[in-house]
Amino acid sequence: MEWISAAVVLLVLTSGSPVKAGKCPKECSCDNAKLSVACVGRNLTEIPPTIDEITVKLNLRNNNLQMILKEAFIHTPHLTHLNLQLCNIIKVKEGAFRSLDRLLSLNLANNKIDVLYQESFDGLSSLKELHLDHNRIEEIQPGAFAQLGFLNMLTLTHNQLVYIPNMAFQGLQNIKRLRLSHNSLNNLAPEAFAGLFSLRRLSLDHNELQFFPTQTMTRLPEVTHLDMSYNPMIYLGEESVSMGKLTHLHLHHMALQDLSDEAFAHAHLLSHIDLSHNQLRYLEPLSGPKELTNLSLTGNSIYCNCYLRPLREWATAGHVKLMGACAGPPHLSDEPLQAVTSLDLRCRGRGEALEEEDSKGNITSTTKPRQTVRCPSNCDCDTEAHHATCESRGHTKIPRGFPSSTQLLDLRGNHFHFIPASSFPGSAQVVSLHLEFCKVREMEGRAFQGMKGLLYLYLSDNDLTTLDPRAFAGVPMLTYLHLEGNRLTHFPGPALSLLPNLFVLHLERNAISKLEPSGLLSSVAPTLRGLYLSNNTITGIAKGALCSASIGTVHLDSNQLTEVPIDALFEAPNLEELNLSHNPVTRVGPKAFEPVSQSLKRLFMDQMETEQMSEDALLGLGPGLKSLTLRGNHLKVLPDLSSFTSLEVIDLRDNPLLCDCNVLPLRRWMKNVRLEVSAMCSHPLELRGQQVRDINIFTACPEKMSPPNKEAVREPRPAKLQKAKPSALRSPRVRTRPQKAKLDRPAKSLHQRKSATTAKNKKTGNNKN
């Protein structure tokens, strides 16, 4: 039946449609029978304008297009397949594909795209496959995929992604395959994959993930195949893999030295686990998987002695095929694991049974193989990778005795409560220290003394209420400090004053209520570039509290600010990004952002309950602003946006706009910018739900609303209104309080107005015969 439907569509396009077959562009080859056009390797700098409207498949591979402009394919609305590989594309503008609501496959591989902008793929409502591999993508903006509700496969391999933020793939409710291989991912936000309820296959191989992202993966209830190979993980702890429908798990070519026997305790449907080419010497029987049939240990240094016997017996009883070979002892070297029997697996030769060894009290022969490197008890150390971990091992004191070459030290998930001075002797080469979820309540001064090379310190999600002023003494190179998720009530200025190279500070999810001048950033953290204070209880920011010539990013969202902290902004002349979303700022006054008008590039003011913004609230920001969001407020009238000529992202949605003459400047501005702007009318009732760009109510607006450009085209006025005074047509002033009753009276008709004028003239003696 499908081929019959296709034939009907083809017949309509070729014979029933009034559109005539266009001339094939001279740079292209056309197949009229297949409705396809190929313009491959022609060094084209723009899309040929004469491509036939009825074209279904368009191949523009290997050209020099560089940028895909808004509605670039408006003349070829029937496309189902579009190939834009190797076209030196740097940017895809919002709305570039808006007319292609029939497109099924889009290939943008092998280009130079670095950012996926909001609504870049708007209009592709039928798209099934999207190829973005081999680009330079390092950022995915919120909403980039929001319009791709039918997408089945998304390929983002061989890009430069380092971090996946929360809700990055929002809108992909039908996605089945997501490929993120060959990036530089080292962190995934907890909600990075939220909403992907249909995802079956996920590829994260060839990245830089050092730990299994357990919390993130639990948001993927339907994933059956997961590839995490070629990531530098050295250990899998208990319940690391908690994915109820997972059947195939690839963990090969990593740095695994050990894994808990309960690492897969909540992955009951696992049938294939690939642990090949790691650094495992032995393995305990795995609890959890009930359907396991294949366990690959190929390429590991498995020592086939008595310690492997429990695994071999477990595999035999459960009909699990063990793949791999013994690395020792010599008489079993290269023997397939599947071929050795329990009797072969002894801790001493010549047929001596394990029970006999125990009876002789031979302790040496019945203990686990000794560590080949110096490492604290109940920890794992890898001298080649320079990693050491004691994650979630129940430690109550900081372990000591790590290899002096250790660069990454992971102690998260233990119960330390108190960290005394000089807790990390011999750790001068440690670059990254993880102490998350350790229930730390107090740190003594000089707790990290001697860690001269420390750049990253993670103290997130502990119970800290204050910081000793000398807590960070001895770590002068510290650059990234994570203190989010604690109970700090004050900005820890004194403690930060010992960190001359601090670049990024995370203080989200604390209990900080005020920012005082005593915490001057210029003196305590002169190099600080990013300050994150989201989800605190900040009610005010004193003048000078943000004083810093280097500060570039400040996040103050989800606090309790009631006004824009304009006084504090005077001290941050190089601020580029400011997030004020989710603060109860009901009114934004004039010139609210003037102190940072020359530097600000990104401004976020979503969900602030804002009812009124002065017409010149954003005065001075001008062409430098790249991103502006005002979504989800209570604005009936928007401020003047005429100076914003370089915006790349704007979000005005979910505001109850009053669509009268006051919105005319917005309408004119929307026509002059090259990005898609979504703004919807809420009043009057007859226009509710309509986009501002689509309404046509401005013919009666007064002359003073006319564009300053004389060449601007105005829509003609209706005949009735040609002689009306401008004052009679001016829209009522928008008020924050309900209008008085007299403003709700119906307007007088033209006849009533003439009668009233005649009566007035008679009374004053001005009546003319």
mmCIF file with all atom_site columns, N, CA and C in Angstrom, residues 192-250:
data_model
loop_
_atom_site.group_PDB
_atom_site.id
_atom_site.type_symbol
_atom_site.label_atom_id
_atom_site.label_alt_id
_atom_site.label_comp_id
_atom_site.label_asym_id
_atom_site.label_entity_id
_atom_site.label_seq_id
_atom_site.pdbx_PDB_ins_code
_atom_site.Cartn_x
_atom_site.Cartn_y
_atom_site.Cartn_z
_atom_site.occupancy
_atom_site.B_iso_or_equiv
_atom_site.pdbx_formal_charge
_atom_site.auth_seq_id
_atom_site.auth_comp_id
_atom_site.auth_asym_id
_atom_site.auth_atom_id
_atom_site.pdbx_PDB_model_num
ATOM 1   N N  . ALA A 1 192 ? 20.364 15.649 32.004 1.00 0.00 ? 192 ALA A N  1
ATOM 2   C CA . ALA A 1 192 ? 20.852 15.823 30.628 1.00 0.00 ? 192 ALA A CA 1
ATOM 3   C C  . ALA A 1 192 ? 19.981 15.085 29.624 1.00 0.00 ? 192 ALA A C  1
ATOM 4   N N  . PHE A 1 193 ? 19.491 13.897 29.993 1.00 0.00 ? 193 PHE A N  1
ATOM 5   C CA . PHE A 1 193 ? 18.694 13.086 29.071 1.00 0.00 ? 193 PHE A CA 1
ATOM 6   C C  . PHE A 1 193 ? 17.225 13.025 29.481 1.00 0.00 ? 193 PHE A C  1
ATOM 7   N N  . ALA A 1 194 ? 16.801 13.952 30.308 1.00 0.00 ? 194 ALA A N  1
ATOM 8   C CA . ALA A 1 194 ? 15.411 13.958 30.755 1.00 0.00 ? 194 ALA A CA 1
ATOM 9   C C  . ALA A 1 194 ? 14.469 14.117 29.563 1.00 0.00 ? 194 ALA A C  1
ATOM 10  N N  . GLY A 1 195 ? 13.397 13.373 29.576 1.00 0.00 ? 195 GLY A N  1
ATOM 11  C CA . GLY A 1 195 ? 12.390 13.454 28.521 1.00 0.00 ? 195 GLY A CA 1
ATOM 12  C C  . GLY A 1 195 ? 12.594 12.506 27.362 1.00 0.00 ? 195 GLY A C  1
ATOM 13  N N  . LEU A 1 196 ? 13.713 11.763 27.347 1.00 0.00 ? 196 LEU A N  1
ATOM 14  C CA . LEU A 1 196 ? 13.980 10.839 26.232 1.00 0.00 ? 196 LEU A CA 1
ATOM 15  C C  . LEU A 1 196 ? 13.387 9.467  26.570 1.00 0.00 ? 196 LEU A C  1
ATOM 16  N N  . PHE A 1 197 ? 12.082 9.429  26.660 1.00 0.00 ? 197 PHE A N  1
ATOM 17  C CA . PHE A 1 197 ? 11.404 8.221  27.129 1.00 0.00 ? 197 PHE A CA 1
ATOM 18  C C  . PHE A 1 197 ? 11.353 7.107  26.090 1.00 0.00 ? 197 PHE A C  1
ATOM 19  N N  . SER A 1 198 ? 11.694 7.406  24.850 1.00 0.00 ? 198 SER A N  1
ATOM 20  C CA . SER A 1 198 ? 11.678 6.388  23.803 1.00 0.00 ? 198 SER A CA 1
ATOM 21  C C  . SER A 1 198 ? 13.070 5.920  23.404 1.00 0.00 ? 198 SER A C  1
ATOM 22  N N  . LEU A 1 199 ? 14.103 6.515  23.965 1.00 0.00 ? 199 LEU A N  1
ATOM 23  C CA . LEU A 1 199 ? 15.473 6.189  23.562 1.00 0.00 ? 199 LEU A CA 1
ATOM 24  C C  . LEU A 1 199 ? 15.793 4.732  23.856 1.00 0.00 ? 199 LEU A C  1
ATOM 25  N N  . ARG A 1 200 ? 16.325 4.041  22.839 1.00 0.00 ? 200 ARG A N  1
ATOM 26  C CA . ARG A 1 200 ? 16.693 2.628  22.976 1.00 0.00 ? 200 ARG A CA 1
ATOM 27  C C  . ARG A 1 200 ? 18.213 2.432  22.983 1.00 0.00 ? 200 ARG A C  1
ATOM 28  N N  . ARG A 1 201 ? 18.933 3.196  22.160 1.00 0.00 ? 201 ARG A N  1
ATOM 29  C CA . ARG A 1 201 ? 20.376 3.017  22.025 1.00 0.00 ? 201 ARG A CA 1
ATOM 30  C C  . ARG A 1 201 ? 21.099 4.333  22.264 1.00 0.00 ? 201 ARG A C  1
ATOM 31  N N  . LEU A 1 202 ? 22.111 4.288  23.127 1.00 0.00 ? 202 LEU A N  1
ATOM 32  C CA . LEU A 1 202 ? 22.890 5.474  23.464 1.00 0.00 ? 202 LEU A CA 1
ATOM 33  C C  . LEU A 1 202 ? 24.376 5.148  23.365 1.00 0.00 ? 202 LEU A C  1
ATOM 34  N N  . SER A 1 203 ? 25.102 5.962  22.612 1.00 0.00 ? 203 SER A N  1
ATOM 35  C CA . SER A 1 203 ? 26.552 5.772  22.442 1.00 0.00 ? 203 SER A CA 1
ATOM 36  C C  . SER A 1 203 ? 27.294 6.941  23.067 1.00 0.00 ? 203 SER A C  1
ATOM 37  N N  . LEU A 1 204 ? 28.115 6.639  24.078 1.00 0.00 ? 204 LEU A N  1
ATOM 38  C CA . LEU A 1 204 ? 28.932 7.641  24.749 1.00 0.00 ? 204 LEU A CA 1
ATOM 39  C C  . LEU A 1 204 ? 30.404 7.244  24.738 1.00 0.00 ? 204 LEU A C  1
ATOM 40  N N  . ASP A 1 205 ? 30.770 6.360  23.838 1.00 0.00 ? 205 ASP A N  1
ATOM 41  C CA . ASP A 1 205 ? 32.140 5.877  23.787 1.00 0.00 ? 205 ASP A CA 1
ATOM 42  C C  . ASP A 1 205 ? 33.093 6.964  23.298 1.00 0.00 ? 205 ASP A C  1
ATOM 43  N N  . HIS A 1 206 ? 34.382 6.766  23.586 1.00 0.00 ? 206 HIS A N  1
ATOM 44  C CA . HIS A 1 206 ? 35.447 7.701  23.182 1.00 0.00 ? 206 HIS A CA 1
ATOM 45  C C  . HIS A 1 206 ? 35.194 9.105  23.720 1.00 0.00 ? 206 HIS A C  1
ATOM 46  N N  . ASN A 1 207 ? 34.942 9.193  25.046 1.00 0.00 ? 207 ASN A N  1
ATOM 47  C CA . ASN A 1 207 ? 34.835 10.475 25.718 1.00 0.00 ? 207 ASN A CA 1
ATOM 48  C C  . ASN A 1 207 ? 35.796 10.487 26.898 1.00 0.00 ? 207 ASN A C  1
ATOM 49  N N  . GLU A 1 208 ? 35.603 11.383 27.849 1.00 0.00 ? 208 GLU A N  1
ATOM 50  C CA . GLU A 1 208 ? 36.519 11.526 28.976 1.00 0.00 ? 208 GLU A CA 1
ATOM 51  C C  . GLU A 1 208 ? 35.803 11.377 30.310 1.00 0.00 ? 208 GLU A C  1
ATOM 52  N N  . LEU A 1 209 ? 34.763 10.553 30.334 1.00 0.00 ? 209 LEU A N  1
ATOM 53  C CA . LEU A 1 209 ? 34.016 10.318 31.565 1.00 0.00 ? 209 LEU A CA 1
ATOM 54  C C  . LEU A 1 209 ? 34.838 9.452  32.512 1.00 0.00 ? 209 LEU A C  1
ATOM 55  N N  . GLN A 1 210 ? 35.086 9.950  33.703 1.00 0.00 ? 210 GLN A N  1
ATOM 56  C CA . GLN A 1 210 ? 35.902 9.229  34.673 1.00 0.00 ? 210 GLN A CA 1
ATOM 57  C C  . GLN A 1 210 ? 35.059 8.377  35.617 1.00 0.00 ? 210 GLN A C  1
ATOM 58  N N  . PHE A 1 211 ? 33.752 8.640  35.652 1.00 0.00 ? 211 PHE A N  1
ATOM 59  C CA . PHE A 1 211 ? 32.865 7.911  36.539 1.00 0.00 ? 211 PHE A CA 1
ATOM 60  C C  . PHE A 1 211 ? 31.569 7.598  35.791 1.00 0.00 ? 211 PHE A C  1
ATOM 61  N N  . PHE A 1 212 ? 30.976 6.484  36.140 1.00 0.00 ? 212 PHE A N  1
ATOM 62  C CA . PHE A 1 212 ? 29.715 6.122  35.487 1.00 0.00 ? 212 PHE A CA 1
ATOM 63  C C  . PHE A 1 212 ? 28.623 7.093  35.950 1.00 0.00 ? 212 PHE A C  1
ATOM 64  N N  . PRO A 1 213 ? 27.934 7.772  35.018 1.00 0.00 ? 213 PRO A N  1
ATOM 65  C CA . PRO A 1 213 ? 26.938 8.789  35.380 1.00 0.00 ? 213 PRO A CA 1
ATOM 66  C C  . PRO A 1 213 ? 25.617 8.165  35.818 1.00 0.00 ? 213 PRO A C  1
ATOM 67  N N  . THR A 1 214 ? 25.633 7.537  36.973 1.00 0.00 ? 214 THR A N  1
ATOM 68  C CA . THR A 1 214 ? 24.483 6.759  37.440 1.00 0.00 ? 214 THR A CA 1
ATOM 69  C C  . THR A 1 214 ? 23.208 7.579  37.492 1.00 0.00 ? 214 THR A C  1
ATOM 70  N N  . GLN A 1 215 ? 23.267 8.747  38.123 1.00 0.00 ? 215 GLN A N  1
ATOM 71  C CA . GLN A 1 215 ? 22.078 9.570  38.294 1.00 0.00 ? 215 GLN A CA 1
ATOM 72  C C  . GLN A 1 215 ? 21.486 9.994  36.953 1.00 0.00 ? 215 GLN A C  1
ATOM 73  N N  . THR A 1 216 ? 22.350 10.315 36.009 1.00 0.00 ? 216 THR A N  1
ATOM 74  C CA . THR A 1 216 ? 21.877 10.729 34.688 1.00 0.00 ? 216 THR A CA 1
ATOM 75  C C  . THR A 1 216 ? 21.208 9.575  33.951 1.00 0.00 ? 216 THR A C  1
ATOM 76  N N  . MET A 1 217 ? 21.785 8.390  34.055 1.00 0.00 ? 217 MET A N  1
ATOM 77  C CA . MET A 1 217 ? 21.284 7.239  33.304 1.00 0.00 ? 217 MET A CA 1
ATOM 78  C C  . MET A 1 217 ? 19.941 6.721  33.824 1.00 0.00 ? 217 MET A C  1
ATOM 79  N N  . THR A 1 218 ? 19.628 6.993  35.075 1.00 0.00 ? 218 THR A N  1
ATOM 80  C CA . THR A 1 218 ? 18.340 6.530  35.598 1.00 0.00 ? 218 THR A CA 1
ATOM 81  C C  . THR A 1 218 ? 17.167 7.244  34.935 1.00 0.00 ? 218 THR A C  1
ATOM 82  N N  . ARG A 1 219 ? 17.456 8.332  34.182 1.00 0.00 ? 219 ARG A N  1
ATOM 83  C CA . ARG A 1 219 ? 16.377 9.056  33.473 1.00 0.00 ? 219 ARG A CA 1
ATOM 84  C C  . ARG A 1 219 ? 16.070 8.421  32.119 1.00 0.00 ? 219 ARG A C  1
ATOM 85  N N  . LEU A 1 220 ? 16.682 7.268  31.840 1.00 0.00 ? 220 LEU A N  1
ATOM 86  C CA . LEU A 1 220 ? 16.504 6.615  30.537 1.00 0.00 ? 220 LEU A CA 1
ATOM 87  C C  . LEU A 1 220 ? 15.860 5.244  30.744 1.00 0.00 ? 220 LEU A C  1
ATOM 88  N N  . PRO A 1 221 ? 14.551 5.214  30.935 1.00 0.00 ? 221 PRO A N  1
ATOM 89  C CA . PRO A 1 221 ? 13.885 3.962  31.311 1.00 0.00 ? 221 PRO A CA 1
ATOM 90  C C  . PRO A 1 221 ? 13.824 2.917  30.216 1.00 0.00 ? 221 PRO A C  1
ATOM 91  N N  . GLU A 1 222 ? 13.986 3.307  28.940 1.00 0.00 ? 222 GLU A N  1
ATOM 92  C CA . GLU A 1 222 ? 13.794 2.360  27.840 1.00 0.00 ? 222 GLU A CA 1
ATOM 93  C C  . GLU A 1 222 ? 15.084 1.953  27.136 1.00 0.00 ? 222 GLU A C  1
ATOM 94  N N  . VAL A 1 223 ? 16.228 2.450  27.569 1.00 0.00 ? 223 VAL A N  1
ATOM 95  C CA . VAL A 1 223 ? 17.487 2.128  26.890 1.00 0.00 ? 223 VAL A CA 1
ATOM 96  C C  . VAL A 1 223 ? 17.830 0.657  27.060 1.00 0.00 ? 223 VAL A C  1
ATOM 97  N N  . THR A 1 224 ? 18.120 0.004  25.935 1.00 0.00 ? 224 THR A N  1
ATOM 98  C CA . THR A 1 224 ? 18.510 -1.411 25.942 1.00 0.00 ? 224 THR A CA 1
ATOM 99  C C  . THR A 1 224 ? 19.984 -1.603 25.604 1.00 0.00 ? 224 THR A C  1
ATOM 100 N N  . HIS A 1 225 ? 20.571 -0.682 24.827 1.00 0.00 ? 225 HIS A N  1
ATOM 101 C CA . HIS A 1 225 ? 21.975 -0.796 24.422 1.00 0.00 ? 225 HIS A CA 1
ATOM 102 C C  . HIS A 1 225 ? 22.724 0.475  24.834 1.00 0.00 ? 225 HIS A C  1
ATOM 103 N N  . LEU A 1 226 ? 23.792 0.310  25.608 1.00 0.00 ? 226 LEU A N  1
ATOM 104 C CA . LEU A 1 226 ? 24.590 1.441  26.069 1.00 0.00 ? 226 LEU A CA 1
ATOM 105 C C  . LEU A 1 226 ? 26.062 1.153  25.819 1.00 0.00 ? 226 LEU A C  1
ATOM 106 N N  . ASP A 1 227 ? 26.725 2.076  25.130 1.00 0.00 ? 227 ASP A N  1
ATOM 107 C CA . ASP A 1 227 ? 28.159 1.947  24.835 1.00 0.00 ? 227 ASP A CA 1
ATOM 108 C C  . ASP A 1 227 ? 28.915 3.033  25.588 1.00 0.00 ? 227 ASP A C  1
ATOM 109 N N  . MET A 1 228 ? 29.701 2.620  26.596 1.00 0.00 ? 228 MET A N  1
ATOM 110 C CA . MET A 1 228 ? 30.519 3.544  27.387 1.00 0.00 ? 228 MET A CA 1
ATOM 111 C C  . MET A 1 228 ? 32.009 3.257  27.195 1.00 0.00 ? 228 MET A C  1
ATOM 112 N N  . SER A 1 229 ? 32.368 2.511  26.186 1.00 0.00 ? 229 SER A N  1
ATOM 113 C CA . SER A 1 229 ? 33.752 2.100  25.987 1.00 0.00 ? 229 SER A CA 1
ATOM 114 C C  . SER A 1 229 ? 34.655 3.300  25.709 1.00 0.00 ? 229 SER A C  1
ATOM 115 N N  . TYR A 1 230 ? 35.952 3.088  25.906 1.00 0.00 ? 230 TYR A N  1
ATOM 116 C CA . TYR A 1 230 ? 36.960 4.126  25.668 1.00 0.00 ? 230 TYR A CA 1
ATOM 117 C C  . TYR A 1 230 ? 36.704 5.387  26.511 1.00 0.00 ? 230 TYR A C  1
ATOM 118 N N  . ASN A 1 231 ? 36.330 5.192  27.777 1.00 0.00 ? 231 ASN A N  1
ATOM 119 C CA . ASN A 1 231 ? 36.277 6.270  28.763 1.00 0.00 ? 231 ASN A CA 1
ATOM 120 C C  . ASN A 1 231 ? 37.215 5.888  29.905 1.00 0.00 ? 231 ASN A C  1
ATOM 121 N N  . PRO A 1 232 ? 37.918 6.829  30.511 1.00 0.00 ? 232 PRO A N  1
ATOM 122 C CA . PRO A 1 232 ? 38.949 6.494  31.502 1.00 0.00 ? 232 PRO A CA 1
ATOM 123 C C  . PRO A 1 232 ? 38.401 6.183  32.893 1.00 0.00 ? 232 PRO A C  1
ATOM 124 N N  . MET A 1 233 ? 37.475 5.242  32.990 1.00 0.00 ? 233 MET A N  1
ATOM 125 C CA . MET A 1 233 ? 36.948 4.829  34.289 1.00 0.00 ? 233 MET A CA 1
ATOM 126 C C  . MET A 1 233 ? 37.827 3.736  34.868 1.00 0.00 ? 233 MET A C  1
ATOM 127 N N  . ILE A 1 234 ? 38.081 3.814  36.182 1.00 0.00 ? 234 ILE A N  1
ATOM 128 C CA . ILE A 1 234 ? 38.930 2.794  36.807 1.00 0.00 ? 234 ILE A CA 1
ATOM 129 C C  . ILE A 1 234 ? 38.155 1.906  37.769 1.00 0.00 ? 234 ILE A C  1
ATOM 130 N N  . TYR A 1 235 ? 36.919 2.309  38.106 1.00 0.00 ? 235 TYR A N  1
ATOM 131 C CA . TYR A 1 235 ? 36.182 1.519  39.094 1.00 0.00 ? 235 TYR A CA 1
ATOM 132 C C  . TYR A 1 235 ? 34.684 1.727  38.895 1.00 0.00 ? 235 TYR A C  1
ATOM 133 N N  . LEU A 1 236 ? 33.914 0.653  39.095 1.00 0.00 ? 236 LEU A N  1
ATOM 134 C CA . LEU A 1 236 ? 32.457 0.728  39.120 1.00 0.00 ? 236 LEU A CA 1
ATOM 135 C C  . LEU A 1 236 ? 31.995 0.300  40.503 1.00 0.00 ? 236 LEU A C  1
ATOM 136 N N  . GLY A 1 237 ? 31.349 1.211  41.219 1.00 0.00 ? 237 GLY A N  1
ATOM 137 C CA . GLY A 1 237 ? 30.872 0.915  42.563 1.00 0.00 ? 237 GLY A CA 1
ATOM 138 C C  . GLY A 1 237 ? 29.536 0.213  42.566 1.00 0.00 ? 237 GLY A C  1
ATOM 139 N N  . GLU A 1 238 ? 29.009 -0.003 43.761 1.00 0.00 ? 238 GLU A N  1
ATOM 140 C CA . GLU A 1 238 ? 27.725 -0.686 43.917 1.00 0.00 ? 238 GLU A CA 1
ATOM 141 C C  . GLU A 1 238 ? 26.605 0.098  43.227 1.00 0.00 ? 238 GLU A C  1
ATOM 142 N N  . GLU A 1 239 ? 25.774 -0.645 42.530 1.00 0.00 ? 239 GLU A N  1
ATOM 143 C CA . GLU A 1 239 ? 24.576 -0.101 41.880 1.00 0.00 ? 239 GLU A CA 1
ATOM 144 C C  . GLU A 1 239 ? 24.915 1.038  40.912 1.00 0.00 ? 239 GLU A C  1
ATOM 145 N N  . SER A 1 240 ? 26.095 0.983  40.316 1.00 0.00 ? 240 SER A N  1
ATOM 146 C CA . SER A 1 240 ? 26.477 2.020  39.339 1.00 0.00 ? 240 SER A CA 1
ATOM 147 C C  . SER A 1 240 ? 25.541 2.019  38.144 1.00 0.00 ? 240 SER A C  1
ATOM 148 N N  . VAL A 1 241 ? 25.186 0.812  37.676 1.00 0.00 ? 241 VAL A N  1
ATOM 149 C CA . VAL A 1 241 ? 24.327 0.687  36.497 1.00 0.00 ? 241 VAL A CA 1
ATOM 150 C C  . VAL A 1 241 ? 22.931 0.304  36.963 1.00 0.00 ? 241 VAL A C  1
ATOM 151 N N  . SER A 1 242 ? 22.040 1.285  37.019 1.00 0.00 ? 242 SER A N  1
ATOM 152 C CA . SER A 1 242 ? 20.665 1.049  37.481 1.00 0.00 ? 242 SER A CA 1
ATOM 153 C C  . SER A 1 242 ? 19.707 1.368  36.347 1.00 0.00 ? 242 SER A C  1
ATOM 154 N N  . MET A 1 243 ? 19.648 0.477  35.377 1.00 0.00 ? 243 MET A N  1
ATOM 155 C CA . MET A 1 243 ? 18.843 0.696  34.178 1.00 0.00 ? 243 MET A CA 1
ATOM 156 C C  . MET A 1 243 ? 18.012 -0.567 33.940 1.00 0.00 ? 243 MET A C  1
ATOM 157 N N  . GLY A 1 244 ? 16.733 -0.441 34.196 1.00 0.00 ? 244 GLY A N  1
ATOM 158 C CA . GLY A 1 244 ? 15.858 -1.605 34.259 1.00 0.00 ? 244 GLY A CA 1
ATOM 159 C C  . GLY A 1 244 ? 15.720 -2.400 32.988 1.00 0.00 ? 244 GLY A C  1
ATOM 160 N N  . LYS A 1 245 ? 15.873 -1.790 31.809 1.00 0.00 ? 245 LYS A N  1
ATOM 161 C CA . LYS A 1 245 ? 15.669 -2.507 30.553 1.00 0.00 ? 245 LYS A CA 1
ATOM 162 C C  . LYS A 1 245 ? 16.948 -2.718 29.753 1.00 0.00 ? 245 LYS A C  1
ATOM 163 N N  . LEU A 1 246 ? 18.076 -2.404 30.345 1.00 0.00 ? 246 LEU A N  1
ATOM 164 C CA . LEU A 1 246 ? 19.352 -2.543 29.649 1.00 0.00 ? 246 LEU A CA 1
ATOM 165 C C  . LEU A 1 246 ? 19.671 -4.015 29.398 1.00 0.00 ? 246 LEU A C  1
ATOM 166 N N  . THR A 1 247 ? 20.015 -4.342 28.140 1.00 0.00 ? 247 THR A N  1
ATOM 167 C CA . THR A 1 247 ? 20.373 -5.718 27.778 1.00 0.00 ? 247 THR A CA 1
ATOM 168 C C  . THR A 1 247 ? 21.820 -5.835 27.326 1.00 0.00 ? 247 THR A C  1
ATOM 169 N N  . HIS A 1 248 ? 22.367 -4.810 26.681 1.00 0.00 ? 248 HIS A N  1
ATOM 170 C CA . HIS A 1 248 ? 23.731 -4.849 26.161 1.00 0.00 ? 248 HIS A CA 1
ATOM 171 C C  . HIS A 1 248 ? 24.521 -3.661 26.701 1.00 0.00 ? 248 HIS A C  1
ATOM 172 N N  . LEU A 1 249 ? 25.646 -3.951 27.384 1.00 0.00 ? 249 LEU A N  1
ATOM 173 C CA . LEU A 1 249 ? 26.471 -2.911 27.980 1.00 0.00 ? 249 LEU A CA 1
ATOM 174 C C  . LEU A 1 249 ? 27.922 -3.092 27.532 1.00 0.00 ? 249 LEU A C  1
ATOM 175 N N  . HIS A 1 250 ? 28.473 -2.048 26.916 1.00 0.00 ? 250 HIS A N  1
ATOM 176 C CA . HIS A 1 250 ? 29.848 -2.088 26.407 1.00 0.00 ? 250 HIS A CA 1
ATOM 177 C C  . HIS A 1 250 ? 30.733 -1.221 27.292 1.00 0.00 ? 250 HIS A C  1
#
